[in-house]
PDB file of C-alpha atoms in Angstrom:
ATOM      1  CA  ALA A   1       0.000   0.000   0.000  1.00 42.00           C
ATOM      2  CA  SER A   2       1.189   3.493  -0.829  1.00 42.00           C
ATOM      3  CA  SER A   3       1.598   6.102   1.840  1.00 48.00           C
ATOM      4  CA  GLN A   4      -0.537   9.231   1.842  1.00 54.00           C
ATOM      5  CA  SER A   5       2.469  11.245   0.622  1.00 54.00           C
ATOM      6  CA  ASP A   6       2.725   8.936  -2.424  1.00 47.00           C
ATOM      7  CA  VAL A   7      -0.935   9.579  -3.168  1.00 47.00           C
ATOM      8  CA  ASN A   8      -0.429  13.334  -2.745  1.00 55.00           C
ATOM      9  CA  ARG A   9       2.607  13.266  -5.065  1.00 49.00           C
ATOM     10  CA  ALA A  10       0.674  11.299  -7.662  1.00 47.00           C
ATOM     11  CA  GLU A  11      -2.200  13.757  -7.548  1.00 51.00           C
ATOM     12  CA  ALA A  12       0.197  16.722  -7.790  1.00 54.00           C
ATOM     13  CA  ALA A  13       1.790  15.145 -10.865  1.00 47.00           C
ATOM     14  CA  ALA A  14      -1.643  14.636 -12.394  1.00 49.00           C
ATOM     15  CA  GLN A  15      -2.598  18.255 -11.765  1.00 51.00           C
ATOM     16  CA  ALA A  16       0.653  19.442 -13.369  1.00 48.00           C
ATOM     17  CA  SER A  17      -0.592  18.126 -16.707  1.00 49.00           C
ATOM     18  CA  LEU A  18      -3.440  20.674 -16.633  1.00 51.00           C
ATOM     19  CA  GLN A  19      -1.267  23.760 -16.629  1.00 45.00           C
ATOM     20  CA  PRO A  20      -2.122  26.335 -19.327  1.00 41.00           C
ATOM     21  CA  ALA A  21       1.434  26.234 -20.706  1.00 38.00           C
ATOM     22  CA  SER A  22       0.621  22.853 -22.198  1.00 40.00           C
ATOM     23  CA  VAL A  23      -2.044  24.585 -24.261  1.00 39.00           C
ATOM     24  CA  ARG A  24       0.078  27.545 -25.293  1.00 36.00           C
ATOM     25  CA  ASN A  25       3.073  25.416 -26.285  1.00 40.00           C
ATOM     26  CA  SER A  26       1.131  23.273 -28.738  1.00 44.00           C
ATOM     27  CA  ALA A  27       2.854  22.701 -32.063  1.00 43.00           C
ATOM     28  CA  ASP A  28      -0.461  23.026 -33.899  1.00 47.00           C
ATOM     29  CA  PRO A  29      -0.757  26.646 -35.158  1.00 40.00           C
ATOM     30  CA  ARG A  30      -4.556  26.396 -34.917  1.00 45.00           C
ATOM     31  CA  ALA A  31      -4.071  25.765 -31.205  1.00 47.00           C
ATOM     32  CA  GLN A  32      -2.743  29.244 -30.511  1.00 56.00           C
ATOM     33  CA  VAL A  33      -4.593  31.067 -27.772  1.00 56.00           C
ATOM     34  CA  LYS A  34      -7.985  32.155 -29.093  1.00 76.00           C
ATOM     35  CA  SER A  35     -10.863  34.052 -27.605  1.00 88.00           C
ATOM     36  CA  VAL A  36     -13.367  32.041 -25.622  1.00 90.00           C
ATOM     37  CA  ALA A  37     -15.949  32.640 -28.362  1.00 91.00           C
ATOM     38  CA  GLU A  38     -13.591  31.274 -31.053  1.00 91.00           C
ATOM     39  CA  LEU A  39     -12.716  28.260 -28.926  1.00 92.00           C
ATOM     40  CA  GLN A  40     -16.377  27.623 -28.107  1.00 92.00           C
ATOM     41  CA  LYS A  41     -17.283  27.621 -31.806  1.00 94.00           C
ATOM     42  CA  LEU A  42     -14.474  25.198 -32.712  1.00 94.00           C
ATOM     43  CA  ALA A  43     -15.211  23.010 -29.683  1.00 95.00           C
ATOM     44  CA  ASP A  44     -18.915  22.859 -30.564  1.00 95.00           C
ATOM     45  CA  GLN A  45     -17.899  21.743 -34.070  1.00 95.00           C
ATOM     46  CA  GLY A  46     -16.043  18.795 -32.528  1.00 94.00           C
ATOM     47  CA  ASN A  47     -12.447  20.069 -32.600  1.00 95.00           C
ATOM     48  CA  ALA A  48     -10.713  17.992 -29.907  1.00 94.00           C
ATOM     49  CA  ASP A  49      -7.948  20.542 -29.308  1.00 94.00           C
ATOM     50  CA  ALA A  50     -10.495  23.325 -28.823  1.00 95.00           C
ATOM     51  CA  GLN A  51     -12.466  21.060 -26.476  1.00 96.00           C
ATOM     52  CA  TRP A  52      -9.261  20.477 -24.474  1.00 95.00           C
ATOM     53  CA  GLN A  53      -8.601  24.222 -24.359  1.00 95.00           C
ATOM     54  CA  MET A  54     -12.153  24.950 -23.209  1.00 96.00           C
ATOM     55  CA  ALA A  55     -11.712  22.374 -20.448  1.00 96.00           C
ATOM     56  CA  VAL A  56      -8.471  23.972 -19.293  1.00 95.00           C
ATOM     57  CA  ARG A  57     -10.117  27.405 -19.342  1.00 95.00           C
ATOM     58  CA  TYR A  58     -12.915  26.156 -17.088  1.00 96.00           C
ATOM     59  CA  HIS A  59     -10.383  24.324 -14.905  1.00 96.00           C
ATOM     60  CA  ASP A  60      -8.377  27.536 -14.418  1.00 95.00           C
ATOM     61  CA  GLY A  61     -11.211  30.063 -14.605  1.00 95.00           C
ATOM     62  CA  GLU A  62      -9.375  31.774 -17.485  1.00 93.00           C
ATOM     63  CA  GLY A  63     -11.815  33.953 -19.432  1.00 92.00           C
ATOM     64  CA  VAL A  64     -14.752  32.004 -17.973  1.00 95.00           C
ATOM     65  CA  PRO A  65     -15.943  31.361 -14.418  1.00 95.00           C
ATOM     66  CA  GLN A  66     -13.994  28.489 -12.830  1.00 97.00           C
ATOM     67  CA  ASN A  67     -16.287  25.471 -13.104  1.00 97.00           C
ATOM     68  CA  ASP A  68     -15.124  21.888 -12.583  1.00 96.00           C
ATOM     69  CA  THR A  69     -18.369  20.452 -13.962  1.00 97.00           C
ATOM     70  CA  GLN A  70     -17.959  22.335 -17.243  1.00 97.00           C
ATOM     71  CA  ALA A  71     -14.259  21.434 -17.363  1.00 97.00           C
ATOM     72  CA  MET A  72     -15.181  17.788 -16.924  1.00 97.00           C
ATOM     73  CA  LEU A  73     -17.686  17.903 -19.788  1.00 97.00           C
ATOM     74  CA  TRP A  74     -15.090  19.351 -22.173  1.00 97.00           C
ATOM     75  CA  PHE A  75     -12.369  16.954 -20.974  1.00 97.00           C
ATOM     76  CA  GLN A  76     -14.776  14.069 -21.644  1.00 97.00           C
ATOM     77  CA  LEU A  77     -15.465  15.191 -25.221  1.00 97.00           C
ATOM     78  CA  ALA A  78     -11.767  15.674 -26.002  1.00 97.00           C
ATOM     79  CA  ALA A  79     -10.830  12.373 -24.315  1.00 97.00           C
ATOM     80  CA  GLU A  80     -13.362  10.432 -26.370  1.00 96.00           C
ATOM     81  CA  GLN A  81     -11.591  11.738 -29.484  1.00 95.00           C
ATOM     82  CA  GLY A  82      -8.242  10.453 -28.259  1.00 95.00           C
ATOM     83  CA  ASN A  83      -6.777  13.558 -26.592  1.00 96.00           C
ATOM     84  CA  VAL A  84      -4.312  11.953 -24.182  1.00 96.00           C
ATOM     85  CA  ALA A  85      -4.008  15.013 -21.933  1.00 96.00           C
ATOM     86  CA  ALA A  86      -7.809  15.067 -21.565  1.00 97.00           C
ATOM     87  CA  GLN A  87      -7.811  11.345 -20.781  1.00 97.00           C
ATOM     88  CA  SER A  88      -5.256  11.997 -18.041  1.00 97.00           C
ATOM     89  CA  ALA A  89      -7.348  14.891 -16.723  1.00 96.00           C
ATOM     90  CA  LEU A  90     -10.399  12.610 -16.531  1.00 96.00           C
ATOM     91  CA  GLY A  91      -8.396  10.204 -14.406  1.00 97.00           C
ATOM     92  CA  SER A  92      -7.440  13.035 -12.095  1.00 96.00           C
ATOM     93  CA  TYR A  93     -10.941  14.512 -11.910  1.00 96.00           C
ATOM     94  CA  TYR A  94     -12.622  11.167 -11.212  1.00 97.00           C
ATOM     95  CA  TRP A  95     -10.023  10.402  -8.525  1.00 96.00           C
ATOM     96  CA  ALA A  96     -10.500  13.744  -6.782  1.00 96.00           C
ATOM     97  CA  GLY A  97     -14.259  13.918  -7.350  1.00 96.00           C
ATOM     98  CA  ARG A  98     -13.893  17.261  -9.162  1.00 95.00           C
ATOM     99  CA  GLY A  99     -17.009  18.168 -11.127  1.00 94.00           C
ATOM    100  CA  VAL A 100     -18.238  14.571 -10.763  1.00 95.00           C
ATOM    101  CA  PRO A 101     -18.666  12.156  -7.872  1.00 96.00           C
ATOM    102  CA  GLU A 102     -15.432  10.367  -6.947  1.00 97.00           C
ATOM    103  CA  ASP A 103     -15.174   7.172  -8.998  1.00 97.00           C
ATOM    104  CA  LEU A 104     -11.937   5.241  -8.543  1.00 98.00           C
ATOM    105  CA  SER A 105     -12.819   2.712 -11.242  1.00 97.00           C
ATOM    106  CA  LYS A 106     -13.369   5.418 -13.875  1.00 97.00           C
ATOM    107  CA  ALA A 107     -10.259   7.212 -12.633  1.00 98.00           C
ATOM    108  CA  TYR A 108      -8.271   4.015 -13.090  1.00 98.00           C
ATOM    109  CA  MET A 109      -9.773   3.299 -16.507  1.00 98.00           C
ATOM    110  CA  TRP A 110      -9.020   6.759 -17.914  1.00 98.00           C
ATOM    111  CA  SER A 111      -5.555   6.786 -16.346  1.00 98.00           C
ATOM    112  CA  GLU A 112      -4.821   3.411 -17.945  1.00 97.00           C
ATOM    113  CA  ILE A 113      -5.982   4.749 -21.333  1.00 97.00           C
ATOM    114  CA  ALA A 114      -3.852   7.885 -20.919  1.00 97.00           C
ATOM    115  CA  LEU A 115      -0.800   5.826 -19.937  1.00 97.00           C
ATOM    116  CA  ALA A 116      -1.285   3.663 -23.041  1.00 96.00           C
ATOM    117  CA  GLY A 117      -1.271   6.931 -25.013  1.00 96.00           C
ATOM    118  CA  GLY A 118       2.066   7.937 -23.487  1.00 96.00           C
ATOM    119  CA  ASP A 119       1.037  10.088 -20.514  1.00 96.00           C
ATOM    120  CA  GLN A 120       3.633   9.402 -17.821  1.00 94.00           C
ATOM    121  CA  ASN A 121       1.707  11.341 -15.121  1.00 92.00           C
ATOM    122  CA  SER A 122      -0.861   8.565 -15.219  1.00 96.00           C
ATOM    123  CA  LYS A 123       1.649   5.979 -13.993  1.00 96.00           C
ATOM    124  CA  ALA A 124       1.878   7.576 -10.534  1.00 95.00           C
ATOM    125  CA  ARG A 125      -1.895   8.091 -10.435  1.00 96.00           C
ATOM    126  CA  LEU A 126      -2.475   4.396 -11.203  1.00 97.00           C
ATOM    127  CA  GLU A 127      -0.223   3.434  -8.301  1.00 96.00           C
ATOM    128  CA  GLY A 128      -2.140   5.705  -5.931  1.00 96.00           C
ATOM    129  CA  LEU A 129      -5.489   4.447  -7.170  1.00 97.00           C
ATOM    130  CA  ALA A 130      -4.422   0.803  -6.899  1.00 97.00           C
ATOM    131  CA  SER A 131      -3.652   1.342  -3.221  1.00 96.00           C
ATOM    132  CA  ARG A 132      -7.313   2.235  -2.653  1.00 97.00           C
ATOM    133  CA  MET A 133      -8.948  -0.419  -4.861  1.00 97.00           C
ATOM    134  CA  THR A 134      -9.529  -4.156  -4.646  1.00 97.00           C
ATOM    135  CA  ARG A 135      -7.946  -6.525  -7.156  1.00 97.00           C
ATOM    136  CA  SER A 136     -11.319  -7.175  -8.738  1.00 98.00           C
ATOM    137  CA  GLN A 137     -11.982  -3.428  -9.124  1.00 98.00           C
ATOM    138  CA  ILE A 138      -8.578  -2.968 -10.760  1.00 98.00           C
ATOM    139  CA  SER A 139      -9.155  -5.930 -13.065  1.00 98.00           C
ATOM    140  CA  ALA A 140     -12.573  -4.622 -14.134  1.00 98.00           C
ATOM    141  CA  ALA A 141     -11.184  -1.111 -14.754  1.00 98.00           C
ATOM    142  CA  ARG A 142      -8.300  -2.530 -16.817  1.00 98.00           C
ATOM    143  CA  GLN A 143     -10.782  -4.573 -18.858  1.00 98.00           C
ATOM    144  CA  LYS A 144     -12.875  -1.461 -19.583  1.00 98.00           C
ATOM    145  CA  ALA A 145      -9.738   0.463 -20.562  1.00 98.00           C
ATOM    146  CA  GLU A 146      -8.667  -2.308 -22.930  1.00 97.00           C
ATOM    147  CA  GLU A 147     -12.130  -2.395 -24.499  1.00 97.00           C
ATOM    148  CA  TRP A 148     -12.056   1.390 -24.960  1.00 96.00           C
ATOM    149  CA  ILE A 149      -8.586   1.274 -26.518  1.00 96.00           C
ATOM    150  CA  GLN A 150      -9.607  -1.542 -28.880  1.00 95.00           C
ATOM    151  CA  SER A 151     -12.805   0.194 -29.959  1.00 94.00           C
ATOM    152  CA  HIS A 152     -11.009   3.495 -30.554  1.00 89.00           C
ATOM    153  CA  SER A 153      -7.974   2.138 -32.370  1.00 82.00           C
ATOM    154  CA  ALA A 154      -9.846   0.595 -35.291  1.00 67.00           C
ATOM    155  CA  PRO A 155      -8.775   2.172 -38.588  1.00 63.00           C
ATOM    156  CA  LYS A 156     -11.106   5.044 -39.377  1.00 57.00           C
ATOM    157  CA  THR A 157     -10.866   4.512 -43.146  1.00 55.00           C
ATOM    158  CA  ALA A 158     -11.413   0.755 -43.138  1.00 48.00           C
ATOM    159  CA  SER A 159     -13.778  -0.477 -45.808  1.00 49.00           C
ATOM    160  CA  LYS A 160     -15.955  -3.574 -45.507  1.00 48.00           C
TER     161      LYS A 160
END
């Protein structure tokens, strides 16, 4: 079992991934800082990067009132499209119960998905979560993560 300080360190690492610099340093020129109205329009059209940026804005209260519930909604939309940073954020939000009720199984699932996508912050979060979950809960969450990864990694241009 992990100590409380390990859990705190894991959560701090998870929160570090939400810093606005990660948005501003994006290599995608379309991802440059835009007005909230511009971001909202792109996000509503399904642009995953804009959805991520809207989530971070609501997380930070930057240009909009700070609102964890709204942040969570935008993180969810971006995560479903494969945004690894949003997947990591979902793990963190579900663990902390930010904007949603605490759900360790969903936190574990999204953290597992984010780790598979290369997010190293999720590794520490998974360790902290595992210390609070039963083996069967961990197994079920891993199974759901694997199913999500399989269903979202199918070639998008495959013909039948």
